[in-house]
């Protein structure tokens, strides 16, 4: 089975579990990951971020395998648009 096929079929719930394991070294139930599992989990998280998710994280891995770092202005714009309902200028009021 192709790794791209596997990555594209990871559900958001499974991705959250993988991300938790990669960041803490254990599964959500507390079971520690072996060294091999840690390496594989980190790789899967990076591949998922690069190929599937449109992450609003500051540091991600792009589809070409390069690290992507968003600027402060890019992050502010992304976060503002997520929470924004409407925007008015002073003259509109």
Coordinates of C-alpha atoms in Angstrom, one line a residue:
X1 CA 0.0 0.0 0.0
X2 CA 1.2 3.5 -1.0
X3 CA 2.2 5.8 1.9
X4 CA 0.3 8.7 0.2
X5 CA -2.8 6.6 0.2
X6 CA -2.4 5.8 3.9
X7 CA -1.8 9.5 4.8
X8 CA -4.8 10.7 2.8
X9 CA -7.0 8.2 4.6
X10 CA -6.1 9.4 8.1
X11 CA -9.2 10.8 9.8
X12 CA -9.0 14.0 11.9
X13 CA -9.5 11.9 15.1
X14 CA -6.5 9.6 14.2
X15 CA -4.4 12.6 13.3
X16 CA -5.1 14.1 16.8
X17 CA -4.0 10.8 18.4
X18 CA -0.8 10.7 16.2
X19 CA -0.1 14.4 17.0
X20 CA -0.5 13.7 20.8
X21 CA 1.8 10.7 20.5
X22 CA 4.4 12.6 18.6
X23 CA 4.4 15.5 21.1
X24 CA 4.3 13.5 24.3
X25 CA 5.9 10.2 23.5
X26 CA 2.8 8.3 24.6
X27 CA -0.7 7.5 23.4
X28 CA -3.7 9.3 24.9
X29 CA -4.3 6.2 27.1
X30 CA -0.8 6.7 28.6
X31 CA 0.9 3.8 26.8
X32 CA 4.5 4.9 26.0
X33 CA 5.6 4.7 22.3
X34 CA 8.6 2.7 21.4
X35 CA 11.5 4.6 19.8
X36 CA 10.4 3.1 16.4
X37 CA 6.8 4.2 17.0
X38 CA 7.9 7.7 17.9
X39 CA 9.9 8.1 14.7
X40 CA 7.0 6.7 12.6
X41 CA 4.4 8.8 14.3
X42 CA 6.4 12.0 13.8
X43 CA 6.9 11.1 10.1
X44 CA 3.1 10.5 9.7
X45 CA 2.2 13.8 11.4
X46 CA 4.6 15.7 9.1
X47 CA 3.4 13.9 6.0
X48 CA -0.3 14.6 7.0
X49 CA 0.5 18.3 7.5
X50 CA 2.3 18.5 4.2
X51 CA -0.2 16.6 2.1
X52 CA -3.6 16.9 3.7
X53 CA -4.2 19.6 6.4
X54 CA -4.1 23.3 5.7
X55 CA -2.6 24.0 9.1
X56 CA -2.6 27.4 10.7
X57 CA 0.5 26.4 12.8
X58 CA 3.5 28.7 12.6
X59 CA 5.9 25.9 11.6
X60 CA 4.7 23.1 9.2
X61 CA 6.2 20.9 6.6
X62 CA 5.2 21.9 3.0
X63 CA 4.3 19.4 0.3
X64 CA 7.9 19.6 -1.1
X65 CA 9.2 18.4 2.3
X66 CA 10.6 21.9 3.3
X67 CA 9.9 23.5 6.6
X68 CA 7.4 26.4 6.3
X69 CA 7.4 29.2 8.8
X70 CA 4.6 31.7 8.7
X71 CA 5.2 35.3 9.5
X72 CA 3.5 37.0 12.4
X73 CA 1.3 39.0 10.0
X74 CA 0.2 35.8 8.2
X75 CA -0.8 34.2 11.5
X76 CA -2.7 37.3 12.7
X77 CA -4.6 37.4 9.4
X78 CA -5.5 33.7 9.6
X79 CA -6.6 33.9 13.2
X80 CA -8.5 37.2 12.7
X81 CA -10.5 35.8 9.8
X82 CA -11.5 32.7 11.8
X83 CA -13.1 34.7 14.6
X84 CA -14.4 37.6 12.6
X85 CA -18.1 37.8 12.0
X86 CA -18.2 41.2 10.3
X87 CA -16.0 44.2 9.8
X88 CA -17.1 47.8 9.8
X89 CA -15.2 51.0 9.3
X90 CA -15.9 54.1 11.3
X91 CA -17.9 55.7 8.5
X92 CA -20.3 52.7 8.3
X93 CA -21.6 53.3 11.8

